[in-house]
Coordinates of C-alpha atoms in Angstrom, one line a residue:
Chain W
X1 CA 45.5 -34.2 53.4
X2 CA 46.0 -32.3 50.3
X3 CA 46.0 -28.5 50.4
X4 CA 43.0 -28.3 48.1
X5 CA 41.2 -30.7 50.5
X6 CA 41.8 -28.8 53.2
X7 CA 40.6 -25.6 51.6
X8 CA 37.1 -27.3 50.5
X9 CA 37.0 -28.6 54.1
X10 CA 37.1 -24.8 55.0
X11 CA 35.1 -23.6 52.9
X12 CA 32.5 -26.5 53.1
X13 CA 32.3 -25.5 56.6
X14 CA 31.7 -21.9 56.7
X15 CA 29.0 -22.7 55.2
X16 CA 27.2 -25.1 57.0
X17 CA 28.4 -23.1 60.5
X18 CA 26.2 -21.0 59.0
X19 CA 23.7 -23.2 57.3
X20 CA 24.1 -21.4 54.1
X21 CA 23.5 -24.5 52.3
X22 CA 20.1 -24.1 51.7
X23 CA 20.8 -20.9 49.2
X24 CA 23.8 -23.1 47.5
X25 CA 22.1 -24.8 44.8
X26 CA 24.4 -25.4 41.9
X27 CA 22.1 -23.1 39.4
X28 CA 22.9 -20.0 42.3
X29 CA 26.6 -20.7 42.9
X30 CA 26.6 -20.4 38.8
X31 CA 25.5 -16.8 39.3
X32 CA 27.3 -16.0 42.6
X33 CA 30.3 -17.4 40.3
X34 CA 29.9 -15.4 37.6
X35 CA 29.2 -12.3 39.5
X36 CA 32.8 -12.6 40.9
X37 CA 34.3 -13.3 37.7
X38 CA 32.2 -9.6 36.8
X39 CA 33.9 -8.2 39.8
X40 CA 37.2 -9.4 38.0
X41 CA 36.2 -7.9 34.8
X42 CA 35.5 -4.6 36.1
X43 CA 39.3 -3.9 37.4
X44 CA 40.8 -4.2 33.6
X45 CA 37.9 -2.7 31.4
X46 CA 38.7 0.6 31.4
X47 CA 43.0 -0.3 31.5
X48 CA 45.3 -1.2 28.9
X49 CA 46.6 -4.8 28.4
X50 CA 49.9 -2.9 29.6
X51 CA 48.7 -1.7 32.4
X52 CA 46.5 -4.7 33.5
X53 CA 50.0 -6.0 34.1
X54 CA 51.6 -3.5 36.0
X55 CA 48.8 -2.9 38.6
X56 CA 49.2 -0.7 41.5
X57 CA 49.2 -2.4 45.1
X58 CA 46.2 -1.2 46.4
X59 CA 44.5 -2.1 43.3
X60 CA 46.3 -5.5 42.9
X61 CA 45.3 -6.7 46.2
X62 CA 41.5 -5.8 45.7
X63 CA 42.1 -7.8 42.4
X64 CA 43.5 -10.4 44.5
X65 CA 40.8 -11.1 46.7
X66 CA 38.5 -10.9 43.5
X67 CA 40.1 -14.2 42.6
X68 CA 39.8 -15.8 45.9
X69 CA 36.2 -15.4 45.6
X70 CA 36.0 -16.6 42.6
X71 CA 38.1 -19.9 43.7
X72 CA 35.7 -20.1 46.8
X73 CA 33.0 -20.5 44.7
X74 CA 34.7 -22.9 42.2
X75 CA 35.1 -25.1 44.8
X76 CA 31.7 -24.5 46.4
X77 CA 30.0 -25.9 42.8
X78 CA 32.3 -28.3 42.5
X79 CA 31.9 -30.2 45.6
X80 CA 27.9 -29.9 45.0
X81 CA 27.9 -31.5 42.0
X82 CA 30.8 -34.4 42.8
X83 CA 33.3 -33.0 40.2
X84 CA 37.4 -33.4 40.8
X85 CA 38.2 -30.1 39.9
X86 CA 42.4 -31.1 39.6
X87 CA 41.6 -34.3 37.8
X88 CA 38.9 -32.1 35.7
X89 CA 41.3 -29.8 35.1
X90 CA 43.7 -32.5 34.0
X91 CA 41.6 -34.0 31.5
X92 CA 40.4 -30.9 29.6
X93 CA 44.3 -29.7 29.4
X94 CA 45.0 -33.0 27.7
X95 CA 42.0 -33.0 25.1
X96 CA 43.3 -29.1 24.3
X97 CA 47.1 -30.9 23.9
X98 CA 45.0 -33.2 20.9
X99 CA 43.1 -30.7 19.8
X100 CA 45.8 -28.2 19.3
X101 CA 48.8 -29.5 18.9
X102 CA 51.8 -27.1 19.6
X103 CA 53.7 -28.2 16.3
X104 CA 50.7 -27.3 14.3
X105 CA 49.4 -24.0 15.9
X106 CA 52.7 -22.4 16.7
X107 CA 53.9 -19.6 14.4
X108 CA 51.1 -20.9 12.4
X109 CA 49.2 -17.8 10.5
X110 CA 46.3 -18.8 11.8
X111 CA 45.5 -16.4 14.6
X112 CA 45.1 -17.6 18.6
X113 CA 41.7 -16.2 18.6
X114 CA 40.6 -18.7 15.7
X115 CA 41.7 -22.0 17.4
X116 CA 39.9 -20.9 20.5
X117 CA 36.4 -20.2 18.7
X118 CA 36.7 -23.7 16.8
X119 CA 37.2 -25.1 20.7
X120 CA 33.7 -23.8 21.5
Chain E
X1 CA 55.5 -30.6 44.4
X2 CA 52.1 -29.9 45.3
X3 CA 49.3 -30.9 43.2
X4 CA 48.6 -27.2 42.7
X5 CA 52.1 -26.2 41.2
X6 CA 52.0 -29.4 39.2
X7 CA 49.1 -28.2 37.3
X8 CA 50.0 -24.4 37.2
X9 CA 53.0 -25.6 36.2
X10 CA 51.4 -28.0 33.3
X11 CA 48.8 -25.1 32.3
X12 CA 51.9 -22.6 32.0
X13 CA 53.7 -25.1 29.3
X14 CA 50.9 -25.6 27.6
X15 CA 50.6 -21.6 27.0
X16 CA 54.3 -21.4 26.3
X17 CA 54.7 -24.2 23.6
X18 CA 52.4 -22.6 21.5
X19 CA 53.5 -19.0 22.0
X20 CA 50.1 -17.7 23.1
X21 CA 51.9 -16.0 25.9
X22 CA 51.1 -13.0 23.9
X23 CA 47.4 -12.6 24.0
X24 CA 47.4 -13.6 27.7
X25 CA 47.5 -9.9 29.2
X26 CA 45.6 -10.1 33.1
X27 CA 42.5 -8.0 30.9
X28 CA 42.3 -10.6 28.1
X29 CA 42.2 -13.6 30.6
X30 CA 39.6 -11.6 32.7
X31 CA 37.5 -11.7 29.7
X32 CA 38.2 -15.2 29.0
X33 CA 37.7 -16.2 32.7
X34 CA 34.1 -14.7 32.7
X35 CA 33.1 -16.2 29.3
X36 CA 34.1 -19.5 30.8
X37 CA 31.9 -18.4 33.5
X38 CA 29.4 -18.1 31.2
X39 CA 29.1 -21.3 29.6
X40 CA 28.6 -22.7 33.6
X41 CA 25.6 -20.7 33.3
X42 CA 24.2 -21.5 30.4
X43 CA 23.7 -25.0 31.7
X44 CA 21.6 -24.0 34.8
X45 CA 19.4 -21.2 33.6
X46 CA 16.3 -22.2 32.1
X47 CA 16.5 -25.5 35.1
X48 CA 14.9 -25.1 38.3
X49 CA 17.2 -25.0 41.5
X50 CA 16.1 -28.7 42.2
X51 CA 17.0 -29.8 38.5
X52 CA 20.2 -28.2 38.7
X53 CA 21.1 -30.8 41.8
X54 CA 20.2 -33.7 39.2
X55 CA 21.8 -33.0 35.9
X56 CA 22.0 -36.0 33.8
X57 CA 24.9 -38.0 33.3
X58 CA 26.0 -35.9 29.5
X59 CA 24.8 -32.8 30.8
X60 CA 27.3 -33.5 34.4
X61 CA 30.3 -34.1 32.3
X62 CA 29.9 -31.0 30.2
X63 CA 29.7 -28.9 33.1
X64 CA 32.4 -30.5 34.7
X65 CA 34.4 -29.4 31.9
X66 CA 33.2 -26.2 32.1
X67 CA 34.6 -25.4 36.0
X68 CA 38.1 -27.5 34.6
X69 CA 38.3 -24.2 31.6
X70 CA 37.5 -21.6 34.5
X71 CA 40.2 -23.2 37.0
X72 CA 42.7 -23.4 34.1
X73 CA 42.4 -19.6 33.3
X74 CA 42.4 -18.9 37.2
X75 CA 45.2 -20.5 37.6
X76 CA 46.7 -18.7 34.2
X77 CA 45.7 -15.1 35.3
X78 CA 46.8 -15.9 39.2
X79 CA 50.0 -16.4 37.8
X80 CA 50.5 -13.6 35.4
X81 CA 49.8 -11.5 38.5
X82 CA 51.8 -13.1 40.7
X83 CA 49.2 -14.1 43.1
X84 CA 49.2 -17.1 45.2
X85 CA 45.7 -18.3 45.1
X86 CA 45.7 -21.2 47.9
X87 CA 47.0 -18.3 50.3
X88 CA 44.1 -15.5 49.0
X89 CA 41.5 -18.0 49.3
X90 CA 42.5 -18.7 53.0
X91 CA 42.8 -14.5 53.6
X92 CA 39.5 -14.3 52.4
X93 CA 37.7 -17.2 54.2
X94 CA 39.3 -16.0 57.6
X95 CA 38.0 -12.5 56.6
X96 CA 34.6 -13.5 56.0
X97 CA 34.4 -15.7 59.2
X98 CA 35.3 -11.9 61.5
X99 CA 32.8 -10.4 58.9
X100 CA 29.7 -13.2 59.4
X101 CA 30.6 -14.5 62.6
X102 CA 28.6 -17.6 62.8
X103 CA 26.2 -17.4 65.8
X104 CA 25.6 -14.0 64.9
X105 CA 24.4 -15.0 61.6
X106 CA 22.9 -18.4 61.7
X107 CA 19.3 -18.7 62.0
X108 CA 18.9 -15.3 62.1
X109 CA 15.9 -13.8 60.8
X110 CA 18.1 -11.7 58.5
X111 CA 18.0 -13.2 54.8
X112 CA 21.3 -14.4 54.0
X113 CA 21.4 -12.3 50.8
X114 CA 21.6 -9.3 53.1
X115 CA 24.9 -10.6 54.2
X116 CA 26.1 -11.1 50.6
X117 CA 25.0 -7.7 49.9
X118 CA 27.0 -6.4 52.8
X119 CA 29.8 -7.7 51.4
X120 CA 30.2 -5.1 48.5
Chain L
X1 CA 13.6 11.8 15.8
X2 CA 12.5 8.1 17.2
X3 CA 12.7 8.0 20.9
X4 CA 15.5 5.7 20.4
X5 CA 18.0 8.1 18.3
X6 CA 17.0 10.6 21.3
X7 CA 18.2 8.6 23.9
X8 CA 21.0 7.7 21.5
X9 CA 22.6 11.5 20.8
X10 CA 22.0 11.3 24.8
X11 CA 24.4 9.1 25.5
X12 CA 27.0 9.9 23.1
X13 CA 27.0 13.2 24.5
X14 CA 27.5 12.5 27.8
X15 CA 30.3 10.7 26.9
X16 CA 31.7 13.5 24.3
X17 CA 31.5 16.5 27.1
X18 CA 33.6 14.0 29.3
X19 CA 36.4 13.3 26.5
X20 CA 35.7 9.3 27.7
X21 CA 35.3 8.1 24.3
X22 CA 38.9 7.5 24.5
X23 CA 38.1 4.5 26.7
X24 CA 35.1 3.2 25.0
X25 CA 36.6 1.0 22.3
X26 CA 34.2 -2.0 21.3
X27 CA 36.2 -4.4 23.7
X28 CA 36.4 -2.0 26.6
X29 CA 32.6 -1.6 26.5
X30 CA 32.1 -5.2 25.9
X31 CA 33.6 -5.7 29.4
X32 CA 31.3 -3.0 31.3
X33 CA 28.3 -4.6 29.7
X34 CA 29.1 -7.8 31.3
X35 CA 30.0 -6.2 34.2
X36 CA 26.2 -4.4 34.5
X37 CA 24.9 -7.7 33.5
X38 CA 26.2 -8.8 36.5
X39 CA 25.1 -6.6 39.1
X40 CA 21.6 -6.9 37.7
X41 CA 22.3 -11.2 38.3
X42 CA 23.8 -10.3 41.9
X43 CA 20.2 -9.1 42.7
X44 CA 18.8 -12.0 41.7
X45 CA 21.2 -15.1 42.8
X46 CA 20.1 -16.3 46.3
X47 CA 16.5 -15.6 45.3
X48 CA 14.2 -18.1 43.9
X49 CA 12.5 -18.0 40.9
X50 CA 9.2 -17.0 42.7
X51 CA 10.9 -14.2 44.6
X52 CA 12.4 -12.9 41.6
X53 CA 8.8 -11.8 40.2
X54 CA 8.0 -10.3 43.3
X55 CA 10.9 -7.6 44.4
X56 CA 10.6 -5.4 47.2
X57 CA 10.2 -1.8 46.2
X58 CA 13.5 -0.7 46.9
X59 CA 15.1 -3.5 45.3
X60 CA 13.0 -3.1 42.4
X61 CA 14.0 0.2 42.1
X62 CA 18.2 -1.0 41.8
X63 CA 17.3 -3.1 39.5
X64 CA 15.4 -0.9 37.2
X65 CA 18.7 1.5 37.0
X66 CA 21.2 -1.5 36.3
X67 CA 18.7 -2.3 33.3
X68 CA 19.4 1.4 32.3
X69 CA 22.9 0.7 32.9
X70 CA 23.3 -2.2 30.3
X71 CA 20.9 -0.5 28.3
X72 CA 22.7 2.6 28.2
X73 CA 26.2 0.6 27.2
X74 CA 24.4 -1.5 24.3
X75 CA 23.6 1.6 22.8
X76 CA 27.1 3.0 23.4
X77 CA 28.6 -0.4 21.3
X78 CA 26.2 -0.4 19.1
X79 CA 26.9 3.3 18.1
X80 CA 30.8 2.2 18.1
X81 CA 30.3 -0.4 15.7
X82 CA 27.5 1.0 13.6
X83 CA 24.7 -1.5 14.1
X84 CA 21.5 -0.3 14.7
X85 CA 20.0 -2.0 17.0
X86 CA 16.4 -2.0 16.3
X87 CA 16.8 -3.6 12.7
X88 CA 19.4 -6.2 14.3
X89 CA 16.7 -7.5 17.1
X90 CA 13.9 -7.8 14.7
X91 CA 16.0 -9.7 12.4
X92 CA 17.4 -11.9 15.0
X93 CA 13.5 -12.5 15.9
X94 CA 12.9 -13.4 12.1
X95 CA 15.6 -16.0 12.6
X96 CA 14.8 -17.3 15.5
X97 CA 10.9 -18.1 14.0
X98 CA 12.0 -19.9 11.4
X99 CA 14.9 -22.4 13.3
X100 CA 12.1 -22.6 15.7
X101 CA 8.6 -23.1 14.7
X102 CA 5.7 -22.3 17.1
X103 CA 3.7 -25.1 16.0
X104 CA 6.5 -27.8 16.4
X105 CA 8.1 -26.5 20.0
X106 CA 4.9 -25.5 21.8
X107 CA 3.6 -28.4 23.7
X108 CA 6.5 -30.5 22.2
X109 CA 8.2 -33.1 24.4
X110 CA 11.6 -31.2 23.9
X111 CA 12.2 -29.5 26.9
X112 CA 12.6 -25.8 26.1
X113 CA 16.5 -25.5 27.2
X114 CA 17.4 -28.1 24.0
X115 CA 15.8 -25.7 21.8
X116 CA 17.8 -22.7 23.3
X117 CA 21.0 -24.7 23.2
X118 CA 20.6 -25.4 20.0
X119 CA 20.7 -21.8 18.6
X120 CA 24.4 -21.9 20.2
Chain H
X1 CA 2.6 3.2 18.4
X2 CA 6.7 3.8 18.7
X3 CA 9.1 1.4 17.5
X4 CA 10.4 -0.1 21.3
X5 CA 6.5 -0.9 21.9
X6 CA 6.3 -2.4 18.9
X7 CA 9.8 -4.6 19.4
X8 CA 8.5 -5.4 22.8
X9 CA 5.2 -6.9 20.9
X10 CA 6.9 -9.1 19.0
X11 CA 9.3 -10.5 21.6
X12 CA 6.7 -11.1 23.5
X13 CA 4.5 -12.6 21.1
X14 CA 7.2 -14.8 20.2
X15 CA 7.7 -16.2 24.0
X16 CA 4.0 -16.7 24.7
X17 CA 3.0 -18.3 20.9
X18 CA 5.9 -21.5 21.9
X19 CA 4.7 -21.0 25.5
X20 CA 8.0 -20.2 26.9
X21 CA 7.0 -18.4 29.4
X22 CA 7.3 -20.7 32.1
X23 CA 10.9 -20.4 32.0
X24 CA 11.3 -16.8 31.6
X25 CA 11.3 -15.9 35.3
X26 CA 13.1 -12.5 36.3
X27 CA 16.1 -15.2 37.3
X28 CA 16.5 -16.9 34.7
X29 CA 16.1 -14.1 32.1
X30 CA 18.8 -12.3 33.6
X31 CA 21.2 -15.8 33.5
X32 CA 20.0 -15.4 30.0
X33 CA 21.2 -12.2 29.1
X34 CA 24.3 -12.5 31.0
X35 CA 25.6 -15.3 28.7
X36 CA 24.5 -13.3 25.4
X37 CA 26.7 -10.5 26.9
X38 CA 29.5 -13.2 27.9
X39 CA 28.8 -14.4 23.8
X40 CA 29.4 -10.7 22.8
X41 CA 33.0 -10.2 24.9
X42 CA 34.3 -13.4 23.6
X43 CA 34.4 -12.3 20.1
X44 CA 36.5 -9.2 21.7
X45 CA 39.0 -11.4 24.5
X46 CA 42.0 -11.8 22.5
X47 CA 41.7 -8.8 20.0
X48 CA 43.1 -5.6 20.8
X49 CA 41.4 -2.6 21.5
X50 CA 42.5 -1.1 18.2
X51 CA 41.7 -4.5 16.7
X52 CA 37.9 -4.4 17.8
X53 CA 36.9 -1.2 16.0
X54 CA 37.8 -2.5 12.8
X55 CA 36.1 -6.5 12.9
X56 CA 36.0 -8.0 9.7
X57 CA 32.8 -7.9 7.9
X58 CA 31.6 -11.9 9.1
X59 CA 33.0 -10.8 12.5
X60 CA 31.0 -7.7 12.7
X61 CA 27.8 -9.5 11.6
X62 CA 28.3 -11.7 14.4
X63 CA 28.4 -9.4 16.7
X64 CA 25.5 -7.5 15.5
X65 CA 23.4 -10.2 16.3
X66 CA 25.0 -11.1 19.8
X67 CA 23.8 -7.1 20.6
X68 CA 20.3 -8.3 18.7
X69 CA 20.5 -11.0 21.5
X70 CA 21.1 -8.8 24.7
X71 CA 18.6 -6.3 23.5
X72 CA 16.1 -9.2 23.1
X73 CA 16.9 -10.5 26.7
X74 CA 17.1 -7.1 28.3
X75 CA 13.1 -5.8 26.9
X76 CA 12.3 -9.4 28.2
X77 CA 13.6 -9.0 31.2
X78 CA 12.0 -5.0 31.5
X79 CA 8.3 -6.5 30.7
X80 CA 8.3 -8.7 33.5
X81 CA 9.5 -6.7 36.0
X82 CA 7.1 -3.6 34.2
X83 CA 10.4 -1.4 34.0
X84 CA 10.4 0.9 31.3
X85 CA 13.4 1.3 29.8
X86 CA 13.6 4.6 27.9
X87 CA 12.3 6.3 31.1
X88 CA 14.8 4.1 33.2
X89 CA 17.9 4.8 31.1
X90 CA 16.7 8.7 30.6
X91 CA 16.8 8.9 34.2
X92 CA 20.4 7.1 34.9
X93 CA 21.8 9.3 32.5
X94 CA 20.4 12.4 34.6
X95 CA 22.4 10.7 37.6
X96 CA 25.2 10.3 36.4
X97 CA 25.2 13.9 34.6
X98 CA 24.9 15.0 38.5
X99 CA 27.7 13.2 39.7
X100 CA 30.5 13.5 37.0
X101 CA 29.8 16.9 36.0
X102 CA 31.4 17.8 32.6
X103 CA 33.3 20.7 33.8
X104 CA 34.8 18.9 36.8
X105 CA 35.8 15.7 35.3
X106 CA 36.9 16.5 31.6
X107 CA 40.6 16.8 31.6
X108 CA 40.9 16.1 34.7
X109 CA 44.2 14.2 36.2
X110 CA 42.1 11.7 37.7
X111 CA 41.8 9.1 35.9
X112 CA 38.2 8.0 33.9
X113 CA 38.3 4.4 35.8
X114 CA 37.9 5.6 39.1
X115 CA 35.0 8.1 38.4
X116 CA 33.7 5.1 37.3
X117 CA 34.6 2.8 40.7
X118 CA 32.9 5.2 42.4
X119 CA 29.7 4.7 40.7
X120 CA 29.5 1.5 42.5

């Protein structure tokens, strides 16, 4: 078994040990989601982009377990709806490889932040 | 290799080869996680819970590149913080299992976002 | 002075008799107004639509002050960036009746999430 | 009749003359507003702090009407629930002038960020 499969198995399970389930629709796993991601968010928005990388332990293991929920939860949707998050995750790396090609929008003037927007 | 560090390792190159390495600070990736995040939501929220269970083929595939741009930029930010995500999502599963042992919490008359609540 | 400009000079001098407007840079504030968006969609994510109209007291009461919370920061951005507020909603509203119509989208077939989805 | 009550009015009048209604449960209004504010911090995500004070003109006009948006969401969102806002945001700001008193936290070594963890 893969490790990823193993992880939804455990998480699958927690759930339905605890019959859970019932609250799990995909549209509030989408807002349970997104209120981790928040959670996230809320460690950096008063720091500097310097110090975001340099984060205190204490603070960088609370950060840590910030992004473990937020993977929980990933996989939670994921396996509701039927979606391969690696082969997903694949596929939408390879249509950014076409759609920005690194000859093209390397050193290029254009900023980052321009080629993202046009991705949207 | 595991499938994992194949696609970290494919999501980092990707970063690299166009020198965006440089707008990828822990803070900015937060940001970009949660708008991600976002777009997932934007999907479910004028559908009912039921609907969201049922999304129509187009409307399946768009969300299902929707979780593939919030694993990529997971997997981005894990890795600029030097955090092993497999491991944090196991740390935080066996934590929640002492916190909501399951016969305590199972078909108890306690709503189950109580429990969530708790876990702030 | 408007109510508005009241609560306005309010919040700027909180801030001022703090010395915080260091940290308040557009993108900064950008991220704690997400952040307060999301505790107000914690309160709301394991309930169903139905509950959602129909809060407890108590948790009414939480979410009343995480509305003044992202209130309070909208103001605080829009002060950064010198928009006023007021003028930018009704004009969004003008916008928003002409792209869509009452007469064509009441009653209309469309379901009301392709309209909204649209407007992206 | 002040300007907010005559805002409120007109969103209002807008939802109910398309009969939109239906959709704009507590729930679903605050998934709603959640992704305008997720709209708003993308423009911001790979800009630097110093970067987001000074947006370009079409940048800037953008944004003004993402904050249009949020404001939009956010009196929706207040009517249903019967929250008034001004009162609401007058009162947080008396909270918090309680617990961060000027004298005690202005120039103080600790720094802003955790004044403001504690608020959680």
């Amino acid at each position: 078994m893969s490790e990823l499969t193993e992880l939804i198995e455990r998480v699958n399970g927690f759930a339905a040990e605890r019959d859970w389930d019932q609250f799990h629709s995909p549209k509030n796993l989408s807002m349970a989601l997104i209120a981790e991601a928040a959670e996230l968010v809320e460690h950096f928005q008063w720091l500097t982009e310097q110090q975001s990388y340099e984060l205190p332990e204490d603070k960088l293991e609370q950060v840590r377990l910030e992004l473990a929920d937020i993977f929980v939860y990933l996989l939670r949707i994921s396996e509701k709806l039927g979606v391969n998050l690696m082969q997903a995750a694949h596929q939408k790396i390879s249509l950014n490889e076409q759609k920005y090609p690194a000859d093209q929008v390397k050193g290029s003037s254009k900023k980052y932040h321009e080629y993202k927007a046009k991705s949207r």
